[in-house]
XYZ file of C-alpha atoms in Angstrom:
666
model
C 0.226 -0.264 -0.256
C 1.377 3.278 -1.319
C 1.006 6.236 1.267
C 1.915 9.521 0.078
C 3.687 11.955 2.735
C 1.628 14.944 3.199
C 3.338 18.256 4.600
C 1.217 21.400 6.179
C 2.995 23.291 2.958
C 0.503 21.986 0.655
C -2.352 23.570 2.541
C -3.586 27.065 3.003
C -4.007 26.923 7.239
C -2.798 24.448 10.535
C -5.653 23.809 11.582
C -6.566 22.035 8.611
C -3.573 20.047 8.129
C -3.161 19.111 12.050
C -6.655 17.612 11.243
C -5.475 15.600 7.993
C -2.854 14.283 10.708
C -5.566 12.920 12.672
C -7.619 11.846 10.236
C -4.471 9.897 9.286
C -3.255 8.874 11.897
C -6.657 7.342 13.283
C -6.950 5.181 9.935
C -3.167 4.093 10.839
C -4.444 2.378 14.007
C -7.100 0.769 12.172
C -5.555 -0.995 10.242
C -2.651 -2.257 12.270
C -5.802 -3.650 14.464
C -5.853 -7.528 15.104
C -9.243 -9.336 13.675
C -9.884 -12.452 15.111
C -12.328 -15.430 13.944
C -12.329 -17.863 17.198
C -13.748 -21.335 16.130
C -13.898 -23.820 18.358
C -15.220 -27.619 18.755
C -15.337 -29.278 22.087
C -11.882 -27.097 22.546
C -10.821 -27.295 27.055
C -12.224 -24.097 28.583
C -8.679 -23.273 30.153
C -7.079 -23.625 26.227
C -9.570 -20.643 25.233
C -8.556 -18.193 28.466
C -5.280 -18.741 27.207
C -6.186 -17.767 23.574
C -8.008 -14.679 25.663
C -4.764 -13.564 27.248
C -3.196 -13.461 24.242
C -5.456 -11.425 22.295
C -6.384 -9.355 24.785
C -3.439 -9.113 27.016
C -5.206 -9.496 30.396
C -4.432 -12.057 33.211
C -6.138 -15.194 34.316
C -6.224 -16.842 37.815
C -8.498 -20.096 36.637
C -10.227 -21.984 40.084
C -9.504 -25.450 40.087
C -12.894 -26.308 39.618
C -13.973 -24.305 36.366
C -13.560 -27.389 33.543
C -15.605 -27.592 30.687
C -15.548 -28.904 26.874
C -16.529 -25.466 24.797
C -17.874 -25.204 21.800
C -18.130 -21.555 19.806
C -18.920 -21.254 15.967
C -18.335 -17.843 14.451
C -18.119 -16.792 10.470
C -17.225 -12.954 10.960
C -14.093 -11.541 12.460
C -14.044 -9.687 15.491
C -12.149 -7.193 17.710
C -9.991 -8.399 20.469
C -12.892 -6.686 22.787
C -15.731 -8.616 21.416
C -13.967 -11.440 21.658
C -14.279 -10.831 25.626
C -17.393 -10.489 25.306
C -18.047 -13.362 23.918
C -15.803 -14.997 26.390
C -17.871 -13.822 28.885
C -20.876 -15.499 27.478
C -19.918 -19.056 27.471
C -18.486 -18.619 31.032
C -22.021 -17.608 32.008
C -23.307 -20.764 29.797
C -20.933 -22.775 31.317
C -21.733 -21.655 34.738
C -18.876 -19.569 35.752
C -18.304 -16.259 36.510
C -14.874 -13.672 35.367
C -14.103 -11.430 38.596
C -12.183 -8.488 38.323
C -9.786 -7.468 41.238
C -7.621 -4.756 39.825
C -5.318 -5.901 37.011
C -5.944 -10.223 37.650
C -9.485 -11.439 35.937
C -10.595 -14.392 38.523
C -12.618 -17.622 36.743
C -14.571 -18.820 39.559
C -18.319 -21.056 39.622
C -21.702 -18.986 39.720
C -22.282 -20.131 43.315
C -18.954 -18.762 44.912
C -19.687 -14.822 43.262
C -20.961 -12.997 45.822
C -18.053 -13.787 48.168
C -15.757 -11.889 45.800
C -15.294 -8.508 46.087
C -17.451 -6.571 42.971
C -18.780 -3.343 40.567
C -21.418 -1.342 43.190
C -22.899 0.158 39.548
C -23.728 -0.921 36.558
C -21.936 1.959 35.140
C -19.237 1.372 32.777
C -19.364 -2.586 33.235
C -20.632 -5.701 30.544
C -23.538 -7.300 30.642
C -22.322 -10.113 32.255
C -20.033 -8.766 34.791
C -20.929 -8.953 38.523
C -22.290 -6.080 40.654
C -23.261 -5.557 43.479
C -25.617 -2.841 44.064
C -27.762 -1.146 46.549
C -30.777 0.530 46.218
C -32.691 3.277 47.828
C -36.797 2.639 47.909
C -38.790 6.049 49.213
C -42.708 4.895 48.451
C -42.791 1.039 48.966
C -41.644 -0.383 51.593
C -38.444 -2.567 50.481
C -39.629 -5.762 52.281
C -42.426 -5.527 50.553
C -40.259 -5.621 46.752
C -38.448 -9.361 47.862
C -40.768 -11.915 47.538
C -41.620 -9.842 44.227
C -38.508 -9.354 42.587
C -37.189 -12.983 44.140
C -37.969 -14.877 40.847
C -36.153 -12.878 39.011
C -32.839 -13.060 40.591
C -30.919 -16.462 39.320
C -29.732 -19.240 42.397
C -26.486 -17.363 42.417
C -27.734 -13.843 42.646
C -28.306 -12.062 46.249
C -31.321 -10.411 47.304
C -31.683 -8.950 50.600
C -33.967 -5.444 52.292
C -33.112 -4.119 54.862
C -35.850 -2.039 56.802
C -34.257 0.307 58.789
C -32.943 1.886 56.343
C -35.365 1.206 53.385
C -33.301 -0.266 51.163
C -32.239 -3.236 48.453
C -29.100 -5.175 48.206
C -29.056 -6.670 44.851
C -25.673 -8.723 43.523
C -26.064 -10.349 40.019
C -24.356 -9.505 36.607
C -25.181 -6.013 35.398
C -27.707 -7.231 32.476
C -29.905 -8.796 34.806
C -29.314 -5.704 37.921
C -30.004 -2.934 35.255
C -33.155 -4.928 34.660
C -34.804 -5.233 38.187
C -33.313 -1.721 38.633
C -35.897 -0.911 35.738
C -38.579 -2.569 37.480
C -37.525 -1.038 41.581
C -38.852 2.142 39.504
C -41.783 1.917 38.211
C -43.347 -0.265 41.196
C -41.698 3.054 43.319
C -43.931 5.687 42.630
C -45.872 7.543 45.064
C -49.847 7.288 45.418
C -50.630 10.706 46.341
C -52.766 9.825 49.609
C -53.368 13.144 49.780
C -56.749 14.497 51.219
C -59.861 15.474 49.874
C -62.233 17.489 51.461
C -65.375 17.366 49.096
C -68.356 19.381 49.880
C -71.838 18.717 50.040
C -74.653 21.167 47.961
C -77.574 18.910 48.874
C -77.616 15.514 50.718
C -75.737 14.838 54.097
C -72.195 13.736 54.683
C -73.353 10.847 57.287
C -75.532 9.789 54.990
C -73.413 9.665 52.074
C -70.005 8.634 53.966
C -72.708 5.711 55.067
C -73.180 4.562 51.978
C -69.613 4.878 50.114
C -67.941 3.095 53.711
C -70.541 0.230 52.583
C -69.083 -0.038 49.154
C -65.363 -0.131 49.644
C -65.376 -2.677 52.191
C -65.921 -4.928 49.743
C -63.490 -7.114 49.321
C -61.902 -6.044 45.696
C -62.352 -8.853 42.809
C -58.549 -9.247 42.724
C -57.943 -9.577 46.323
C -55.911 -6.812 47.350
C -57.107 -4.328 50.178
C -58.783 -1.009 49.856
C -56.466 1.823 50.897
C -59.403 4.197 51.664
C -60.737 6.444 54.580
C -63.619 8.469 55.117
C -64.890 10.852 57.102
C -67.552 12.970 57.523
C -67.775 16.336 58.904
C -71.288 16.990 60.415
C -70.306 21.283 60.883
C -69.086 22.047 57.266
C -71.506 18.911 55.631
C -68.653 17.689 53.911
C -66.485 14.438 53.142
C -63.073 14.076 53.122
C -61.326 11.063 51.530
C -57.843 10.273 52.257
C -56.168 7.480 49.660
C -54.691 6.256 46.629
C -55.489 8.998 43.871
C -57.216 6.821 41.414
C -59.901 5.768 44.421
C -59.946 9.232 45.296
C -61.330 9.894 41.810
C -63.830 7.309 41.710
C -65.147 8.476 44.860
C -65.858 12.005 43.814
C -67.434 10.649 41.070
C -69.703 8.869 43.002
C -70.265 11.473 45.242
C -71.325 14.078 42.455
C -73.689 11.602 41.001
C -75.298 11.146 45.187
C -75.268 14.992 45.682
C -78.388 16.094 43.263
C -80.820 17.864 44.489
C -84.742 15.349 45.457
C -87.368 16.851 42.921
C -88.210 20.685 43.754
C -89.308 21.373 46.722
C -88.724 18.549 48.287
C -91.287 15.651 48.290
C -93.668 17.856 46.571
C -92.823 19.008 43.167
C -95.382 20.323 40.378
C -95.268 18.869 37.548
C -95.989 20.978 33.554
C -98.007 18.916 31.546
C -96.915 19.837 27.604
C -99.351 17.497 25.812
C -101.451 15.106 28.096
C -104.648 16.537 30.324
C -103.794 17.135 33.893
C -106.914 16.173 34.444
C -107.358 13.087 33.272
C -103.808 12.278 34.435
C -103.630 13.147 37.823
C -106.444 10.812 38.491
C -105.296 7.638 36.966
C -101.450 8.316 38.787
C -103.430 8.826 42.307
C -105.144 5.032 41.232
C -101.965 3.406 39.989
C -100.087 4.350 43.308
C -102.640 3.879 46.011
C -103.015 0.531 44.803
C -98.922 -0.572 44.989
C -99.265 1.101 48.371
C -102.145 -1.569 48.760
C -100.595 -4.587 47.489
C -97.395 -3.223 49.384
C -98.976 -3.274 52.887
C -100.665 -6.284 52.001
C -97.134 -8.329 51.356
C -95.599 -7.634 54.454
C -93.609 -4.591 53.158
C -92.972 -1.612 55.724
C -95.563 0.963 54.500
C -93.930 4.017 56.364
C -91.013 3.449 53.649
C -93.188 3.922 50.720
C -95.367 7.499 52.358
C -98.406 8.713 51.812
C -98.676 10.195 47.902
C -101.347 12.906 46.954
C -101.437 13.630 43.328
C -104.022 16.612 42.323
C -104.319 18.239 38.781
C -104.586 22.443 38.509
C -106.604 22.617 35.592
C -105.731 26.333 34.707
C -102.164 25.526 34.439
C -102.091 22.372 33.085
C -100.073 20.752 35.966
C -100.108 18.649 38.503
C -98.497 18.991 42.206
C -97.341 15.688 43.795
C -96.678 14.526 47.119
C -94.619 11.391 47.117
C -91.445 10.681 49.189
C -88.061 10.644 46.796
C -88.303 7.048 45.693
C -92.459 6.966 44.464
C -92.232 10.324 43.054
C -88.378 8.881 41.301
C -91.087 6.307 39.815
C -94.424 8.802 39.163
C -92.221 11.150 37.355
C -90.911 8.463 35.179
C -94.346 7.552 34.198
C -95.180 10.854 33.341
C -92.092 11.110 30.988
C -93.419 8.426 29.404
C -97.179 9.404 29.331
C -96.568 13.142 28.356
C -95.666 13.206 24.703
C -96.097 14.115 21.798
C -98.384 12.407 19.855
C -98.376 11.501 16.159
C -101.530 12.872 14.029
C -103.040 11.364 11.628
C -104.579 12.814 8.116
C -107.819 10.478 6.503
C -108.687 11.452 3.088
C -111.710 9.492 2.177
C -112.513 9.158 -1.263
C -116.305 9.007 -2.752
C -117.808 8.050 -6.291
C -121.073 7.535 -7.030
C -122.577 7.700 -10.567
C -126.010 7.132 -10.948
C -128.290 6.707 -13.910
C -131.802 6.922 -13.641
C -133.914 6.836 -16.801
C -137.814 5.752 -17.280
C -140.688 5.905 -20.226
C -144.758 5.600 -19.729
C -147.134 5.298 -22.327
C -150.895 4.780 -21.537
C -154.219 5.874 -23.423
C -157.533 6.053 -20.442
C -160.782 6.947 -22.676
C -164.409 6.338 -21.698
C -167.875 6.536 -23.723
C -170.734 7.629 -21.940
C -174.588 7.240 -24.525
C -177.208 6.953 -20.910
C -178.644 10.296 -22.685
C -179.856 7.864 -25.647
C -181.790 5.337 -24.221
C -179.995 1.764 -24.279
C -176.933 3.312 -25.425
C -172.763 1.630 -24.498
C -171.197 3.305 -20.577
C -166.914 2.642 -20.780
C -163.979 3.650 -19.305
C -160.831 2.791 -18.960
C -158.636 3.223 -15.929
C -154.872 2.847 -15.500
C -153.059 4.037 -11.831
C -149.783 3.912 -13.776
C -150.617 6.535 -15.584
C -151.151 9.237 -13.529
C -154.033 11.448 -13.593
C -157.055 10.243 -16.469
C -160.433 10.740 -17.810
C -161.612 9.190 -14.087
C -159.740 11.872 -12.057
C -161.007 14.077 -14.973
C -164.664 13.465 -14.236
C -164.057 13.063 -10.623
C -162.658 16.721 -10.025
C -165.408 17.775 -12.516
C -168.027 16.572 -10.856
C -166.928 18.449 -7.314
C -167.464 22.092 -7.339
C -167.003 22.312 -10.552
C -163.497 23.631 -10.859
C -160.855 22.281 -12.341
C -157.324 22.845 -11.579
C -154.986 21.591 -14.690
C -152.307 21.543 -12.231
C -153.138 18.698 -10.390
C -154.828 16.441 -12.764
C -151.290 17.037 -15.352
C -148.869 15.489 -15.134
C -145.259 14.695 -16.042
C -144.332 14.394 -20.062
C -146.706 15.051 -22.656
C -150.182 14.538 -21.789
C -153.080 15.199 -25.118
C -156.771 15.100 -24.290
C -159.522 14.742 -26.909
C -163.318 14.941 -26.312
C -167.174 15.888 -26.353
C -170.113 16.147 -24.765
C -173.320 16.479 -25.401
C -176.404 16.110 -23.340
C -178.330 14.248 -26.093
C -176.098 12.114 -28.249
C -173.005 10.651 -26.775
C -170.112 11.793 -25.179
C -166.722 10.553 -25.177
C -163.306 11.963 -23.492
C -159.237 10.699 -23.821
C -155.925 11.634 -22.139
C -152.907 10.665 -23.445
C -150.013 10.147 -21.127
C -146.285 9.762 -22.863
C -142.909 10.465 -20.728
C -139.120 9.989 -21.290
C -137.048 10.637 -19.021
C -133.174 10.337 -18.384
C -131.525 11.304 -15.287
C -128.000 11.174 -14.366
C -125.773 11.749 -11.210
C -122.175 11.687 -10.322
C -121.350 12.455 -7.564
C -117.722 12.723 -6.055
C -116.740 13.892 -2.163
C -113.273 13.851 -0.544
C -113.849 14.892 2.616
C -110.658 14.973 5.112
C -110.356 14.995 8.354
C -106.579 15.310 10.933
C -106.617 13.825 14.305
C -104.443 12.575 17.055
C -103.755 8.462 17.704
C -106.154 6.425 18.930
C -108.523 10.217 19.408
C -112.162 9.584 17.318
C -113.100 12.379 15.139
C -116.013 13.427 13.456
C -116.305 15.357 10.001
C -119.853 15.958 9.142
C -120.745 17.988 6.178
C -124.295 18.610 4.715
C -127.399 20.725 4.598
C -131.335 20.110 6.552
C -133.559 19.739 3.714
C -137.141 19.984 4.629
C -140.066 17.302 3.708
C -143.239 17.158 4.286
C -144.976 14.823 6.596
C -148.522 15.479 6.487
C -150.710 18.975 5.883
C -154.473 20.414 6.741
C -156.958 22.924 5.879
C -160.356 23.748 6.484
C -163.225 24.630 3.757
C -165.502 27.188 4.445
C -168.739 27.724 2.318
C -167.763 30.822 0.475
C -164.285 31.250 -0.398
C -162.080 27.842 -0.433
C -159.673 27.161 2.208
C -159.139 28.857 5.431
C -156.052 28.437 7.997
C -153.831 25.568 5.657
C -150.922 24.289 7.195
C -148.618 21.677 6.758
C -145.984 19.891 9.058
C -142.255 19.774 8.262
C -139.183 17.524 9.434
C -135.944 19.006 8.538
C -133.409 15.788 7.517
C -129.627 16.574 7.575
C -128.044 15.187 4.221
C -124.672 15.571 3.322
C -121.235 13.748 4.026
C -120.658 11.973 7.945
C -117.049 10.464 9.057
C -116.585 9.287 12.234
C -112.892 8.100 12.202
C -110.697 6.640 15.002
C -107.218 5.905 13.981
C -104.544 3.286 15.579
C -100.977 3.461 14.655
C -99.186 0.167 15.221
C -95.276 -1.437 15.031
C -94.190 -0.064 11.659
C -96.087 1.809 8.961
C -99.192 0.249 9.666
C -103.101 2.182 10.707
C -105.929 0.716 12.613
C -108.876 2.724 11.252
C -112.285 2.273 13.205
C -114.370 3.955 10.167
C -118.513 4.501 10.379
C -119.077 6.204 6.619
C -122.442 7.675 5.873
C -123.427 9.689 2.684
C -126.749 10.530 1.825
C -128.057 12.765 -0.930
C -130.981 13.706 -3.191
C -131.569 11.198 -5.893
C -132.870 13.343 -9.612
C -135.852 10.900 -10.584
C -136.525 10.604 -14.019
C -140.026 10.432 -13.168
C -140.254 13.797 -12.129
C -141.718 13.115 -8.762
C -142.561 15.730 -6.704
C -141.674 14.479 -3.324
C -138.076 14.073 -2.559
C -136.126 11.435 -2.998
C -132.744 10.556 -0.642
C -129.946 7.957 -1.006
C -128.494 6.645 1.908
C -124.775 5.227 1.605
C -123.129 3.520 5.417
C -120.059 1.986 5.781
C -119.427 1.068 9.395
C -115.964 -1.014 9.456
C -112.454 -1.590 10.830
C -109.194 -1.843 8.572
C -105.689 -1.866 8.771
C -103.838 0.363 5.972
C -100.491 1.270 5.293
C -99.244 4.839 5.875
C -99.848 6.843 2.562
C -101.719 4.024 1.028
C -105.197 3.994 -0.627
C -107.949 0.683 0.411
C -111.474 0.563 -1.541
C -113.582 0.307 1.467
C -116.749 -1.098 -0.191
C -119.097 -0.336 -2.590
C -122.082 -0.755 -4.322
C -122.803 -1.615 -7.911
C -126.664 -1.745 -9.022
C -128.410 -2.061 -12.037
C -132.646 -2.848 -11.749
C -135.030 -2.313 -14.239
C -138.937 -2.517 -13.818
C -141.077 -2.844 -16.134
C -145.239 -2.779 -15.799
C -147.541 -3.183 -18.252
C -151.184 -2.674 -17.461
C -154.076 -3.628 -19.846
C -157.728 -5.112 -20.531
C -157.588 -8.396 -21.284
C -157.914 -9.735 -24.470
C -158.511 -6.551 -26.154
C -154.859 -5.165 -24.644
C -153.398 -7.867 -27.021
C -154.395 -6.736 -29.683
C -152.131 -5.561 -32.633
C -152.466 -1.373 -33.307
C -156.193 -1.486 -31.620
C -155.093 -3.133 -29.014
C -152.556 0.495 -27.267
C -156.300 1.701 -26.763
C -156.588 -0.792 -23.904
C -153.467 -1.322 -21.675
C -150.638 1.614 -20.520
C -146.465 0.647 -20.221
C -144.189 2.322 -17.885
C -140.614 1.440 -18.029
C -137.525 2.413 -15.123
C -134.100 1.408 -15.617
C -131.466 2.666 -12.737
C -127.979 2.072 -12.612
C -125.827 2.828 -9.307
C -121.661 2.555 -9.016
C -120.795 3.874 -5.921
C -117.259 3.278 -4.434
C -115.820 4.513 -1.196
C -112.046 4.382 -0.777
C -109.634 5.711 2.358
C -106.298 6.869 2.372
C -104.575 7.952 6.048
C -101.072 9.425 6.136
C -99.151 9.682 9.588
C -97.944 13.068 10.427
C -94.724 12.333 12.452
C -93.521 15.635 12.843
C -93.949 19.462 12.504
C -92.354 19.373 8.744
C -95.481 16.850 7.582
C -97.845 18.870 8.984
C -96.888 21.977 7.283
C -96.797 20.323 3.948
C -100.123 19.021 3.996
C -101.639 21.955 4.764
C -99.582 23.934 2.592
C -100.694 21.699 -0.313
C -104.656 22.341 1.390
C -103.847 25.981 1.454
C -102.321 26.490 -2.164
C -105.176 24.760 -3.536
C -107.511 26.262 -2.192
C -105.992 29.476 -2.725
C -105.821 28.808 -6.709
C -109.176 28.204 -6.826
C -110.019 31.175 -5.623
C -108.288 33.034 -7.830
C -109.746 30.781 -10.649
C -112.922 31.073 -9.958
C -115.495 33.490 -12.594
C -114.369 37.416 -12.818
C -110.653 36.499 -13.094
C -110.928 37.838 -16.995
C -111.539 40.941 -15.465
C -108.355 40.777 -13.655
C -110.261 39.457 -10.218
C -112.171 41.557 -10.063
C -116.026 41.274 -9.688
C -118.869 41.847 -12.524
C -120.559 45.239 -12.728
C -119.314 45.874 -9.071
C -115.867 47.919 -10.321
C -113.316 48.762 -7.506
C -114.092 45.917 -5.545
C -111.933 43.453 -4.951
C -112.712 39.380 -4.944
C -112.200 37.907 -1.473
C -108.758 35.533 -1.637
C -106.308 34.181 0.216
C -103.319 35.778 0.876
C -100.451 33.970 -0.400
C -99.334 31.462 3.023
C -95.736 33.125 3.824
C -97.366 36.100 3.635
C -100.031 35.275 6.272
C -97.259 32.797 8.377
C -94.974 36.327 8.643
C -97.904 38.787 10.108
C -99.843 35.964 12.884
C -96.020 34.966 13.827
C -94.961 38.541 14.168
C -98.789 39.241 16.400
C -98.220 35.818 18.224
C -94.734 34.120 18.959
C -93.571 36.477 21.842
C -96.928 34.778 23.621
C -96.153 31.738 22.882
C -92.644 31.537 23.719
C -93.361 32.531 26.884
C -95.798 30.355 27.828
C -93.472 27.247 26.424
């Protein structure tokens, strides 16, 4: 290897030159250091000691008891210091130890190591050097650590405690002593056994100490004793806690939970209800807890522990006033919390569709021939009641007072009459009745109602229609009727919906429905009296939220044919029409009732449904008659048509006027 000779003349400063010369000296020393690769198979331990002494330059004294066959395999070169450290590990494996005494190293068995002087601390020692160290313990008794650390010290080591100075004496290899020191430092911690004073704000300190003492006296799961002290100071109503910091924290948390006020007013509390009715709830609560007290007394329980319970209602404030012991008060308030909740609402819409087609056709002839003025001439007459007023009725009216009122004799449709009355000849008369009627009735009703869960609601929309039930008049000698009067009965006609919803688990509803629909029928026969249609449904159904269900309906097709005739003569073709009367009625009714229920779970859903109905009615008002004139009233200039204001504007006016009072009441 060629090494160039440098001098300080080659560099700018003496400092740089000195640094380079130092580096060259260090690299030369490393190049000259000896590296060895020891490998031994079944070698005598004494021979290895000689090799270590030759490489490291150390002096050894070998105990006669030191004998062993050693196997050491190495694949990488090592320095003399590393070789010596490996040598110490060989001694440990075979139960020997090297003890340094000045310039001499003694190799003796492990059992004799404690008898020789060694290092007094672990500073600057190898891991296999024997160290005897004295450790001062500050927070834990030294004697308590001996049984804990003893399993960690080998048989040749030594561990003893000095209770007077609270110290530990450990003699072992340096590596194990360092491990024991780390364990002792973690155990030797202050437990912060200070005294804490916890003032009581609501509870009695004596009662709190009694409860916590019973709790802390119970043995722990790990078998360790509970080192905690509790004392009550009656003068300041405080609890004094002494012991471990973690135990003190746990007890302070329990004290904070126990030191809570009894309900407002102690054994008496006023509870304002938000949704429930105080007058309905108070008797039920009183009855419930009266029964509980009766059961407790009958079962042998102490009646004095439960105390007397009084519950009465203040209707003006919708509040209940409760007087009860704390335990019963908590139970009662828990029941009130469950009952005084906002109940769900249900929007029910009924869809009633009815289509009635009524057709009628009538044709009849009544006639009479009278020849009694000519001796034996015949007399003949026909009369068919279905044809209405005929010749017979006309003759009866003429024979009465001689005054004939055509309005009472002429029926609906076409009435055609012909006749001749003679004092000496033959008198005859004939009346023809013809009627064809066609009446259609389309009814679509959609009543809707909102009610609370399990509360019956009724919606009735209709009119009271008068029906004549009788009449009376006195007939005077001159001038006709005197003091006539009629009896009238009024009957409600319209739609009536009664419903009781019950919300089940999930989205289904149980509906108890009573539906009544009544209306005035349009008759094709032109009857004078009113005819009413009545449809009634009473049922209980289950329907899902927002779905439509058909409740029931009626599909009816009626055909009534009436044929009145004179026997034999009425069957003669063409001429037989003079001897018969026919009437045909055909009525077809289609009626279906549907129901739709929707649960209003919150105020948002309620607002959506309300807004939809409000805007629909507003659109109807704005699109009525007069919209082509800009919303004005016909032939009334400068007159506005009444309409609903926009919902946002209406809500703004209402909220500005009533929000403050509403908030204060809550």
